[in-house]
One Martini backbone bead per residue (centre of mass of N, CA, C, O) as a GRO file, in nm:
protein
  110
    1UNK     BB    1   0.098   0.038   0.021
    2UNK     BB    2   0.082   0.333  -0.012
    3UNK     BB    3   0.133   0.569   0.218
    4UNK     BB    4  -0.071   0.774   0.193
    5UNK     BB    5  -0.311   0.591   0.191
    6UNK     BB    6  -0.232   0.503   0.477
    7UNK     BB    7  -0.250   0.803   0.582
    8UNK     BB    8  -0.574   0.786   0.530
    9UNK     BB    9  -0.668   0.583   0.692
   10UNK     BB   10  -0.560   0.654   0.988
   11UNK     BB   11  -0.685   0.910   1.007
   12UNK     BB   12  -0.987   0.795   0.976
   13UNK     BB   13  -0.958   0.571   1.255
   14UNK     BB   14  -0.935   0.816   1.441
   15UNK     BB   15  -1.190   1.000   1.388
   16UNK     BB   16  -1.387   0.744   1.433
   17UNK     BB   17  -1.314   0.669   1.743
   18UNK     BB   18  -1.389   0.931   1.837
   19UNK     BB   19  -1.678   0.943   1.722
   20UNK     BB   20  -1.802   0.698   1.895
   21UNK     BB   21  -1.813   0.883   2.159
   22UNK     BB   22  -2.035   0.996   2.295
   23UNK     BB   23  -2.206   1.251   2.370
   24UNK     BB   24  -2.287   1.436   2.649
   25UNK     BB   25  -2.347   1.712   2.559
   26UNK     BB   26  -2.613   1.741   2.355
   27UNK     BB   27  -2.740   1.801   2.026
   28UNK     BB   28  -2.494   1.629   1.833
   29UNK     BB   29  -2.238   1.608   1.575
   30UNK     BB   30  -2.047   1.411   1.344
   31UNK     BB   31  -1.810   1.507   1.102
   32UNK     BB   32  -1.670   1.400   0.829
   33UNK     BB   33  -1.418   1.546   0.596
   34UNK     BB   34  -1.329   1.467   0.282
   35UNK     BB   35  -1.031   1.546   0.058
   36UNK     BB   36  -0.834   1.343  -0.126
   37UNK     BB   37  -0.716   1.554  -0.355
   38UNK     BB   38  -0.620   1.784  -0.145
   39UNK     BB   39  -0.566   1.641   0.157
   40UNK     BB   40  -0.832   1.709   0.358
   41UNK     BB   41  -0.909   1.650   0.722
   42UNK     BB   42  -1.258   1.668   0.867
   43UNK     BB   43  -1.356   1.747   1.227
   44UNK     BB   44  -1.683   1.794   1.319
   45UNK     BB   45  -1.935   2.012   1.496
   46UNK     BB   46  -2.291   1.952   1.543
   47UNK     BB   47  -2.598   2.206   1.685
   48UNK     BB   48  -2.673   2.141   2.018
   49UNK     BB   49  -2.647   2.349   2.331
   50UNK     BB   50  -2.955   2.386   2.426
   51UNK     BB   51  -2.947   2.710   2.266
   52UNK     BB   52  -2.666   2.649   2.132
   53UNK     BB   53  -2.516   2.688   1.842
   54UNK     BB   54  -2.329   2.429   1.671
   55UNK     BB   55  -1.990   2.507   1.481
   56UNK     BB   56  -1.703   2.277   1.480
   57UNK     BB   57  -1.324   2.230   1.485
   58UNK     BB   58  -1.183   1.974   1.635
   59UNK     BB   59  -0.981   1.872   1.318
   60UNK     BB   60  -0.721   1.910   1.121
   61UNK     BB   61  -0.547   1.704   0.798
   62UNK     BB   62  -0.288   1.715   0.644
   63UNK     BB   63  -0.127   1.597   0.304
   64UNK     BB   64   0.202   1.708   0.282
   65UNK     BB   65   0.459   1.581   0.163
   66UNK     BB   66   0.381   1.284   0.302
   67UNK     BB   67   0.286   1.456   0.552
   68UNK     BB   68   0.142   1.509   0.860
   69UNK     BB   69  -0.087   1.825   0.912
   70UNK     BB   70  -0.147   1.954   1.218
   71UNK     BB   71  -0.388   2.235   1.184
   72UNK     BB   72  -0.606   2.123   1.397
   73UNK     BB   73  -0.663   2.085   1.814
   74UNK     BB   74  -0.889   2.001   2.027
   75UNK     BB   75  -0.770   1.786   2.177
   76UNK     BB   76  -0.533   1.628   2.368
   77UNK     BB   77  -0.415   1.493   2.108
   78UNK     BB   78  -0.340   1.326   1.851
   79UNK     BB   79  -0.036   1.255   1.757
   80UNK     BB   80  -0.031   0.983   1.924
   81UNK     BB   81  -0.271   0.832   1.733
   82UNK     BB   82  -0.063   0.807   1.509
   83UNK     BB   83   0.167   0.665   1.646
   84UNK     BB   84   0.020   0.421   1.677
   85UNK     BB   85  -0.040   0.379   1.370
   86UNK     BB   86   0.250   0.427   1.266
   87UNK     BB   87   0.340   0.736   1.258
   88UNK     BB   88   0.588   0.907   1.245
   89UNK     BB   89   0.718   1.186   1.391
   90UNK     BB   90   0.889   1.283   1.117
   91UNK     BB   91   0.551   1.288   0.958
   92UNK     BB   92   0.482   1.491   1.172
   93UNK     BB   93   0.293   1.854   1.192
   94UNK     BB   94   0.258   2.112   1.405
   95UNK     BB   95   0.060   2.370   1.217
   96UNK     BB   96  -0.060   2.511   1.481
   97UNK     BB   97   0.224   2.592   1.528
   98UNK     BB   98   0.512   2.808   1.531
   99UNK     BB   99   0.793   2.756   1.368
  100UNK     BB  100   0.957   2.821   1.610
  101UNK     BB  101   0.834   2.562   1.784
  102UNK     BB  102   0.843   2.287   1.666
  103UNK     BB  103   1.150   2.174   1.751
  104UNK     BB  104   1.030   2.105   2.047
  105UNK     BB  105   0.817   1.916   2.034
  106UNK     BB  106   0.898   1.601   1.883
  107UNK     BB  107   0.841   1.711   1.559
  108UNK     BB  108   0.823   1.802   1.277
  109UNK     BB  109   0.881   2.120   1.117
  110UNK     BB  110   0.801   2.050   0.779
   0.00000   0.00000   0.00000
């Protein structure tokens, strides 16, 4: 299997799993949206709690030369859970994070 390939399921099983865990509070729903050509992926959560419309960015992930950039990280931290599914470090970029900060993270720069 292509890396790329492997690294749209890795994606996909990652906030699938999330996904999977009901929500405690409100009436949401999770929505995974897929750009493969663009290699683009997000998790979306919309809805209500309360009287309060919820429509929000979770997590978003590129796959950006051959390496997976978490562009937003709303999560207690993903990239633990894809380096669990074998995505090594040096192919994680938390690109939420500022250019001068990569460094310290112990994920590639870029």
């Amino acid at each position: 299997m292509e890396l790329v390939e492997k690294y749209r399921e890795i994606i996909l099983q990652v906030f699938r799993e999330y996904t999977e865990v009901p929500v405690a509070h409100g009436d949401l729903e999770d929505e995974i949206i897929v750009d493969r050509e663009g290699g683009h992926y997000l998790w979306m959560v919309r809805g209500y709690q309360k009287h309060k419309r919820i429509h929000a960015c979770i997590a978003r992930i590129d796959i950006i030369d051959g390496k997976l950039w978490v562009q937003h990280d709303n999560t207690e931290g993903i990239a633990p859970d894809l380096e669990r599914y074998g995505v090594p470090k040096e192919h994680i970029v938390l690109g939420f994070r500022p250019p001068d900060v990569r460094q310290y993270t112990g994920y590639a720069v870029e």
